[in-house]
Short mmCIF file of C-alpha atoms and ligand atoms in Angstrom, two decimals:
data_model
loop_
_atom_site.label_atom_id
_atom_site.label_comp_id
_atom_site.label_asym_id
_atom_site.label_seq_id
_atom_site.Cartn_x
_atom_site.Cartn_y
_atom_site.Cartn_z
CA UNK A 1 -52.50 -14.53 40.33
CA UNK A 2 -54.20 -14.90 37.29
CA UNK A 3 -53.49 -18.02 34.93
CA UNK A 4 -54.10 -16.60 31.34
CA UNK A 5 -54.47 -18.74 28.45
CA UNK A 6 -53.47 -16.54 25.52
CA UNK A 7 -54.52 -17.32 21.51
CA UNK A 8 -53.60 -15.72 18.40
CA UNK A 9 -54.58 -16.79 14.82
CA UNK A 10 -54.54 -13.06 13.12
CA UNK A 11 -52.51 -13.86 10.07
CA UNK A 12 -50.27 -17.00 9.37
CA UNK A 13 -49.15 -18.07 12.84
CA UNK A 14 -51.19 -20.15 14.89
CA UNK A 15 -49.75 -19.71 18.71
CA UNK A 16 -51.30 -20.58 22.32
CA UNK A 17 -49.80 -19.40 25.35
CA UNK A 18 -50.18 -19.78 29.05
CA UNK A 19 -49.09 -17.05 31.36
CA UNK A 20 -49.57 -16.10 34.85
CA UNK A 21 -49.26 -13.07 37.25
CA UNK A 22 -50.39 -10.03 38.71
CA UNK A 23 -50.04 -6.32 37.36
CA UNK A 24 -46.26 -6.08 36.01
CA UNK A 25 -44.94 -9.43 37.71
CA UNK A 26 -46.02 -11.99 34.99
CA UNK A 27 -44.68 -15.17 33.96
CA UNK A 28 -44.43 -16.72 30.67
CA UNK A 29 -45.42 -20.67 31.27
CA UNK A 30 -45.72 -21.84 27.82
CA UNK A 31 -45.40 -20.70 24.73
CA UNK A 32 -46.62 -22.88 21.09
CA UNK A 33 -46.26 -21.25 17.39
CA UNK A 34 -47.25 -23.02 14.79
CA UNK A 35 -45.90 -20.87 11.33
CA UNK A 36 -48.10 -21.84 8.43
CA UNK A 37 -45.15 -22.51 5.93
CA UNK A 38 -47.84 -23.13 2.91
CA UNK A 39 -48.10 -19.87 2.33
CA UNK A 40 -44.38 -19.52 1.14
CA UNK A 41 -44.70 -21.02 -2.46
CA UNK A 42 -47.38 -18.61 -2.77
CA UNK A 43 -45.26 -15.65 -1.68
CA UNK A 44 -47.86 -13.86 0.47
CA UNK A 45 -50.35 -14.92 2.73
CA UNK A 46 -53.63 -16.93 1.40
CA UNK A 47 -56.46 -15.91 3.89
CA UNK A 48 -58.48 -19.14 2.85
CA UNK A 49 -55.59 -21.03 3.35
CA UNK A 50 -54.97 -19.37 6.68
CA UNK A 51 -58.51 -19.90 7.75
CA UNK A 52 -59.04 -23.46 7.29
CA UNK A 53 -55.20 -24.34 8.92
CA UNK A 54 -55.69 -22.49 12.03
CA UNK A 55 -59.03 -24.62 11.99
CA UNK A 56 -56.78 -27.83 11.63
CA UNK A 57 -53.80 -26.56 14.15
CA UNK A 58 -55.67 -24.66 16.85
CA UNK A 59 -56.75 -27.87 18.74
CA UNK A 60 -53.20 -29.40 18.92
CA UNK A 61 -51.39 -26.34 19.74
CA UNK A 62 -53.48 -25.16 22.48
CA UNK A 63 -53.67 -28.82 24.32
CA UNK A 64 -49.63 -28.82 23.79
CA UNK A 65 -49.34 -25.02 25.39
CA UNK A 66 -51.42 -26.46 28.31
CA UNK A 67 -49.06 -29.64 28.56
CA UNK A 68 -45.91 -27.69 28.36
CA UNK A 69 -47.40 -25.25 30.94
CA UNK A 70 -47.50 -28.21 33.37
CA UNK A 71 -51.43 -28.28 33.88
CA UNK A 72 -54.81 -28.42 32.13
CA UNK A 73 -57.55 -26.51 31.19
CA UNK A 74 -59.00 -26.77 34.55
CA UNK A 75 -56.08 -24.65 35.72
CA UNK A 76 -57.07 -21.41 33.53
CA UNK A 77 -58.45 -18.72 34.81
CA UNK A 78 -59.39 -16.99 31.97
CA UNK A 79 -58.93 -16.67 27.92
CA UNK A 80 -57.36 -14.05 26.30
CA UNK A 81 -57.68 -13.80 22.13
CA UNK A 82 -56.76 -11.41 19.56
CA UNK A 83 -59.96 -10.20 17.70
CA UNK A 84 -58.38 -7.33 15.54
CA UNK A 85 -56.79 -6.24 13.14
CA UNK A 86 -56.19 -9.25 10.95
CA UNK A 87 -57.44 -11.59 8.27
CA UNK A 88 -61.08 -11.71 9.58
CA UNK A 89 -61.48 -15.51 8.78
CA UNK A 90 -58.04 -16.24 10.48
CA UNK A 91 -59.34 -14.38 13.28
CA UNK A 92 -62.71 -15.79 13.59
CA UNK A 93 -61.01 -19.21 14.19
CA UNK A 94 -59.24 -18.24 17.37
CA UNK A 95 -62.08 -16.13 18.88
CA UNK A 96 -64.81 -18.71 17.71
CA UNK A 97 -62.56 -21.22 19.80
CA UNK A 98 -62.11 -18.63 22.58
CA UNK A 99 -65.13 -18.27 23.21
CA UNK A 100 -66.74 -21.54 23.27
CA UNK A 101 -63.61 -22.55 25.53
CA UNK A 102 -64.78 -19.60 28.10
CA UNK A 103 -68.45 -20.45 27.92
CA UNK A 104 -67.68 -24.09 28.36
CA UNK A 105 -65.39 -23.51 31.49
CA UNK A 106 -67.75 -20.50 32.70
CA UNK A 107 -64.38 -17.93 32.63
CA UNK A 108 -63.75 -14.83 31.61
CA UNK A 109 -62.62 -14.26 28.01
CA UNK A 110 -61.25 -10.79 26.70
CA UNK A 111 -60.72 -9.47 23.00
CA UNK A 112 -56.85 -8.56 22.31
CA UNK A 113 -55.69 -5.86 19.62
CA UNK A 114 -52.71 -7.53 18.02
CA UNK A 115 -50.35 -3.99 18.11
CA UNK A 116 -51.59 -3.53 21.83
CA UNK A 117 -49.74 -7.53 22.07
CA UNK A 118 -46.77 -6.05 20.42
CA UNK A 119 -46.31 -3.50 22.93
CA UNK A 120 -46.42 -5.95 25.64
CA UNK A 121 -44.04 -8.89 23.97
CA UNK A 122 -40.48 -7.06 25.21
CA UNK A 123 -41.94 -6.65 28.75
CA UNK A 124 -42.19 -10.41 29.13
CA UNK A 125 -38.71 -11.39 28.99
CA UNK A 126 -37.19 -7.63 30.10
CA UNK A 127 -38.75 -6.61 33.47
CA UNK A 128 -37.56 -2.88 33.05
CA UNK A 129 -39.61 -2.43 29.70
CA UNK A 130 -42.43 -0.89 31.48
CA UNK A 131 -43.84 2.85 30.94
CA UNK A 132 -43.23 5.27 30.51
CA UNK A 133 -41.64 4.49 27.23
CA UNK A 134 -41.17 5.95 23.58
CA UNK A 135 -42.43 2.48 21.53
CA UNK A 136 -41.45 1.70 17.82
CA UNK A 137 -44.08 -1.09 16.35
CA UNK A 138 -42.78 -2.35 13.28
CA UNK A 139 -44.89 -5.42 11.74
CA UNK A 140 -46.02 -6.60 8.19
CA UNK A 141 -49.08 -4.84 8.50
CA UNK A 142 -48.55 -1.52 11.03
CA UNK A 143 -45.63 1.23 11.68
CA UNK A 144 -46.93 3.07 14.53
CA UNK A 145 -44.32 5.47 16.55
CA UNK A 146 -46.44 5.77 20.07
CA UNK A 147 -45.56 7.58 23.59
CA UNK A 148 -46.56 4.94 26.42
CA UNK A 149 -47.19 7.13 29.69
CA UNK A 150 -48.96 3.95 31.24
CA UNK A 151 -50.44 0.72 30.04
CA UNK A 152 -53.83 1.72 28.18
CA UNK A 153 -52.91 5.34 27.01
CA UNK A 154 -51.00 5.32 23.75
CA UNK A 155 -50.40 8.71 22.27
CA UNK A 156 -49.86 8.02 18.37
CA UNK A 157 -47.14 10.15 17.44
CA UNK A 158 -46.40 9.12 14.12
CA UNK A 159 -47.58 6.42 11.61
CA UNK A 160 -46.53 4.72 7.80
CA UNK A 161 -48.35 6.94 4.91
CA UNK A 162 -48.31 3.96 2.57
CA UNK A 163 -46.37 0.60 3.05
CA UNK A 164 -45.22 -1.02 6.97
CA UNK A 165 -41.78 -1.08 7.49
CA UNK A 166 -42.42 -5.16 7.21
CA UNK A 167 -43.91 -4.77 3.93
CA UNK A 168 -41.42 -2.79 2.33
CA UNK A 169 -38.99 -5.86 3.18
CA UNK A 170 -41.09 -8.29 1.95
CA UNK A 171 -41.52 -6.18 -1.23
CA UNK A 172 -37.85 -5.44 -1.70
CA UNK A 173 -37.00 -9.03 -0.90
CA UNK A 174 -39.14 -9.90 -3.89
CA UNK A 175 -37.14 -7.67 -5.90
CA UNK A 176 -34.10 -9.14 -5.12
CA UNK A 177 -35.84 -12.82 -5.49
CA UNK A 178 -35.31 -13.54 -1.96
CA UNK A 179 -38.28 -16.05 -0.34
CA UNK A 180 -40.94 -14.92 1.35
CA UNK A 181 -40.93 -13.12 3.87
CA UNK A 182 -38.23 -11.35 2.92
CA UNK A 183 -37.55 -9.38 6.20
CA UNK A 184 -34.77 -11.77 7.57
CA UNK A 185 -33.29 -12.64 4.52
CA UNK A 186 -32.84 -9.08 3.31
CA UNK A 187 -31.06 -8.40 7.14
CA UNK A 188 -28.67 -11.84 6.54
CA UNK A 189 -27.68 -10.56 2.56
CA UNK A 190 -27.46 -6.68 4.10
CA UNK A 191 -24.73 -7.83 6.06
CA UNK A 192 -22.18 -8.54 3.45
CA UNK A 193 -23.19 -5.52 1.21
CA UNK A 194 -21.71 -2.06 0.62
CA UNK A 195 -24.71 0.20 2.26
CA UNK A 196 -23.12 3.08 0.92
CA UNK A 197 -23.01 1.85 -2.76
CA UNK A 198 -26.46 3.39 -3.53
CA UNK A 199 -27.64 6.78 -1.78
CA UNK A 200 -31.17 5.98 -1.65
CA UNK A 201 -33.04 9.47 0.21
CA UNK A 202 -33.79 8.75 3.68
CA UNK A 203 -37.86 8.58 3.33
CA UNK A 204 -39.53 11.76 4.61
CA UNK A 205 -36.70 12.71 6.79
CA UNK A 206 -35.24 15.68 6.81
CA UNK A 207 -33.38 18.17 9.38
CA UNK A 208 -36.07 21.27 8.98
CA UNK A 209 -38.82 19.17 10.33
CA UNK A 210 -39.93 20.54 13.65
CA UNK A 211 -42.18 19.12 16.13
CA UNK A 212 -45.69 20.03 15.02
CA UNK A 213 -44.93 19.43 11.53
CA UNK A 214 -47.20 17.15 10.18
CA UNK A 215 -43.93 14.73 8.63
CA UNK A 216 -42.33 15.24 12.17
CA UNK A 217 -42.81 11.55 13.34
CA UNK A 218 -44.83 10.15 10.21
CA UNK A 219 -42.80 7.60 7.47
CA UNK A 220 -43.10 6.56 4.06
CA UNK A 221 -41.85 3.59 2.19
CA UNK A 222 -43.18 3.71 -1.24
CA UNK A 223 -40.89 6.25 -2.59
CA UNK A 224 -37.71 4.07 -1.22
CA UNK A 225 -39.51 0.37 -2.76
CA UNK A 226 -39.42 2.55 -6.26
CA UNK A 227 -35.78 3.25 -5.96
CA UNK A 228 -34.97 0.01 -5.37
CA UNK A 229 -36.58 -1.13 -8.10
CA UNK A 230 -34.83 1.26 -10.37
CA UNK A 231 -31.66 0.24 -8.69
CA UNK A 232 -32.76 -3.31 -9.71
CA UNK A 233 -33.20 -2.74 -13.64
CA UNK A 234 -29.85 -0.69 -13.56
CA UNK A 235 -28.04 -3.26 -12.23
CA UNK A 236 -29.42 -5.52 -14.53
CA UNK A 237 -29.83 -8.27 -11.70
CA UNK A 238 -31.79 -11.31 -13.14
CA UNK A 239 -35.45 -12.53 -11.62
CA UNK A 240 -34.04 -14.83 -9.44
CA UNK A 241 -30.43 -15.97 -7.84
CA UNK A 242 -29.32 -18.84 -9.42
CA UNK A 243 -28.35 -22.03 -7.74
CA UNK A 244 -24.82 -21.82 -8.89
CA UNK A 245 -22.19 -19.16 -7.91
CA UNK A 246 -24.52 -15.59 -7.87
CA UNK A 247 -22.48 -13.54 -10.29
CA UNK A 248 -24.38 -10.41 -9.36
CA UNK A 249 -24.06 -11.45 -5.33
CA UNK A 250 -22.14 -8.17 -4.53
CA UNK A 251 -24.53 -5.87 -5.90
CA UNK A 252 -27.72 -7.74 -4.79
CA UNK A 253 -25.85 -7.51 -1.34
CA UNK A 254 -25.10 -3.68 -1.77
CA UNK A 255 -28.93 -2.85 -2.81
CA UNK A 256 -29.90 -4.98 0.29
CA UNK A 257 -27.85 -3.13 2.50
CA UNK A 258 -28.29 0.30 1.62
CA UNK A 259 -32.11 -0.18 1.49
CA UNK A 260 -31.90 -1.27 5.09
CA UNK A 261 -29.80 1.21 6.10
CA UNK A 262 -32.29 4.16 4.01
CA UNK A 263 -35.41 2.62 6.13
CA UNK A 264 -33.59 2.00 9.26
CA UNK A 265 -32.10 5.34 9.46
CA UNK A 266 -35.79 6.98 9.35
CA UNK A 267 -37.09 4.93 11.99
CA UNK A 268 -34.58 5.36 14.19
CA UNK A 269 -34.20 9.41 13.82
CA UNK A 270 -37.88 9.76 14.49
CA UNK A 271 -37.72 7.55 17.49
CA UNK A 272 -35.24 9.48 18.97
CA UNK A 273 -37.27 12.48 18.15
CA UNK A 274 -39.79 11.08 19.91
CA UNK A 275 -37.86 9.85 22.89
CA UNK A 276 -36.36 13.38 23.25
CA UNK A 277 -39.44 15.35 23.07
CA UNK A 278 -41.53 12.92 26.25
CA UNK A 279 -37.98 13.05 27.64
CA UNK A 280 -38.06 9.26 27.52
CA UNK A 281 -35.81 7.10 29.33
CA UNK A 282 -36.61 4.00 27.87
CA UNK A 283 -37.58 2.79 24.09
CA UNK A 284 -39.55 -0.57 23.28
CA UNK A 285 -39.34 -1.96 19.94
CA UNK A 286 -41.83 -4.45 18.65
CA UNK A 287 -43.32 -6.46 16.08
CA UNK A 288 -41.56 -8.51 13.42
CA UNK A 289 -39.09 -5.98 12.15
CA UNK A 290 -37.92 -5.53 15.93
CA UNK A 291 -35.97 -9.18 15.06
CA UNK A 292 -33.68 -6.91 12.95
CA UNK A 293 -30.19 -6.47 14.95
CA UNK A 294 -29.37 -3.37 12.72
CA UNK A 295 -32.21 -1.44 13.82
CA UNK A 296 -32.41 -2.15 17.28
CA UNK A 297 -28.08 -1.18 17.41
CA UNK A 298 -29.07 2.20 14.97
CA UNK A 299 -31.83 3.05 17.68
CA UNK A 300 -29.60 2.88 20.43
CA UNK A 301 -27.03 4.57 18.31
CA UNK A 302 -29.72 7.37 17.89
CA UNK A 303 -30.78 7.74 21.56
CA UNK A 304 -27.35 7.34 22.76
CA UNK A 305 -27.14 11.42 23.33
CA UNK A 306 -30.23 11.26 25.78
CA UNK A 307 -29.05 8.07 27.70
CA UNK A 308 -32.31 6.13 26.83
CA UNK A 309 -31.75 2.71 27.22
CA UNK A 310 -33.51 0.20 23.80
CA UNK A 311 -35.28 -3.08 24.73
CA UNK A 312 -35.86 -5.31 21.75
CA UNK A 313 -37.97 -8.41 22.44
CA UNK A 314 -36.21 -11.90 20.91
CA UNK A 315 -37.33 -13.08 17.76
CA UNK A 316 -39.70 -15.52 19.23
CA UNK A 317 -41.60 -12.37 21.09
CA UNK A 318 -41.04 -10.00 18.36
CA UNK A 319 -43.23 -11.69 15.66
CA UNK A 320 -46.71 -12.70 16.10
CA UNK A 321 -47.14 -15.34 19.11
CA UNK A 322 -49.90 -15.81 21.66
CA UNK A 323 -47.44 -15.16 24.70
CA UNK A 324 -48.08 -11.78 23.98
CA UNK A 325 -51.56 -12.10 23.80
CA UNK A 326 -51.90 -13.20 26.78
CA UNK A 327 -49.66 -10.48 28.83
CA UNK A 328 -51.83 -7.27 27.48
CA UNK A 329 -54.62 -9.60 28.34
CA UNK A 330 -53.91 -9.89 31.61
CA UNK A 331 -53.73 -6.08 31.63
CA UNK A 332 -57.08 -5.89 30.02
CA UNK A 333 -58.59 -8.49 32.33
CA UNK A 334 -57.12 -6.77 35.50
CA UNK A 335 -58.58 -3.14 34.48
CA UNK A 336 -62.30 -4.66 34.51
CA UNK A 337 -62.52 -5.77 30.86
CA UNK A 338 -64.65 -8.88 29.87
CA UNK A 339 -65.97 -9.64 26.80
CA UNK A 340 -69.49 -10.97 26.16
CA UNK A 341 -70.35 -14.01 24.01
CA UNK A 342 -70.89 -11.73 20.92
CA UNK A 343 -67.47 -10.48 20.75
CA UNK A 344 -66.29 -10.17 17.26
CA UNK A 345 -63.27 -10.03 14.92
CA UNK A 346 -62.24 -7.11 13.18
CA UNK A 347 -60.11 -6.73 10.48
CA UNK A 348 -58.99 -3.43 10.94
CA UNK A 349 -59.71 -1.37 14.58
CA UNK A 350 -57.42 1.42 16.16
CA UNK A 351 -55.66 0.44 19.02
CA UNK A 352 -57.33 0.91 22.31
CA UNK A 353 -56.35 3.73 24.59
CA UNK A 354 -55.45 6.25 22.13
CA UNK A 355 -54.83 9.79 23.28
CA UNK A 356 -55.10 13.03 21.26
CA UNK A 357 -51.57 13.81 19.99
O1 LIG B 1 -44.96 -8.94 13.49
P1 LIG B 1 -45.05 -9.76 12.81
O2 LIG B 1 -44.62 -11.08 12.65
O3 LIG B 1 -46.69 -10.14 11.97
C1 LIG B 1 -47.22 -8.71 11.70
O4 LIG B 1 -48.36 -8.82 12.59
O5 LIG B 1 -47.42 -8.47 10.39
O6 LIG B 1 -44.14 -9.23 11.21
C2 LIG B 1 -43.85 -10.06 10.35
C3 LIG B 1 -42.92 -8.89 9.63
C4 LIG B 1 -42.85 -9.38 7.69
O7 LIG B 1 -42.78 -8.14 7.19
C5 LIG B 1 -41.24 -9.73 8.28
O8 LIG B 1 -40.44 -9.51 7.03
C6 LIG B 1 -40.45 -9.19 9.20
O9 LIG B 1 -41.76 -9.02 10.23
N1 LIG B 1 -39.00 -9.66 9.90
C7 LIG B 1 -38.21 -8.80 9.48
C8 LIG B 1 -37.25 -9.42 10.17
N2 LIG B 1 -37.84 -10.53 10.96
C9 LIG B 1 -39.13 -10.70 10.45
N3 LIG B 1 -38.01 -7.80 9.05
C10 LIG B 1 -36.61 -7.04 8.71
N4 LIG B 1 -35.66 -7.88 9.47
C11 LIG B 1 -36.02 -9.35 10.12
N5 LIG B 1 -34.94 -9.75 10.63
ZN1 LIG B 2 -47.87 -8.90 14.78
#
């Protein structure tokens, strides 16, 4: 059994976790996530501020994760750290810290790809969310549809051609005057809105698309975002909701609901196509947008006819966290991987283990 300390600092969460296990039998012992609220006032993540906040938080966050796991640094067998993709200055805080720790304790350190972390997050709570499966990873920076035959072997079927799904949620939230990050605010507002009011075209989704067509699995959200902008202008919404009663709340809610429906219809149908083509019995959702209950429900509906089961992580494991990094790190360590002390951080890097589509 290996006890892994996971560290995640790729964006605006400073997170550490302790996970122990062998193979697919892994147990999470602790997870600490410190979200940097400071970015809220800027309406987006400010890289320099993120790096500095990680420097301030990393020691107490790691100490807390070790204490919550009921142990000390002496009980840790290896360190797993996100080394790509993300904000390079933010990543470097975690990478430098992890390397120093591993050097001081003379234990292995392994670099983990952030998106491979998201791929492993769901299995931490759902023991059955194991390969082979179809995976839809939807975060603030990435949108990927993958066929996962086994851990470490990833067929990239589709991706976004422009905005990531989470980015589309955040931009539309901004148009509607909602706080950053906007995904959960859109979901909440959409619940009271009429999703049929605005018939936004389902982006890049047509019935005549065939497997092998370049757009069969790919998605695109920038056109949808523009359609929302026109709807907002047409509805003459004020730039931000007033503190008092919102006279155009129903209009806002209808835009949020119609936008969300268009986006999740596209993601759900493309995910169902992938599950059908590869005859997968399991579909795994990951990334911050996987917090969205309407998305999980719509994917379940789309795959219902083929009988596939859909697994979605709880919000704590769907958004950025170190538990998923420790879990993916355990797999990488058991595969014989180990980084040397020149492990570096990269703003972008393909997910490891990609095989030809
Ligand atoms: O995976 P994540 O925590 O960070 C990245 O790696 O990017 O994803 C953050 C994204 C944000 O765009 C946020 O708006 C979105 O996940 N998100 C949601 C929901 N909760 C978070 N999007 C839609 N519905 C939600 N409930
Ligand atoms: Zn993420």
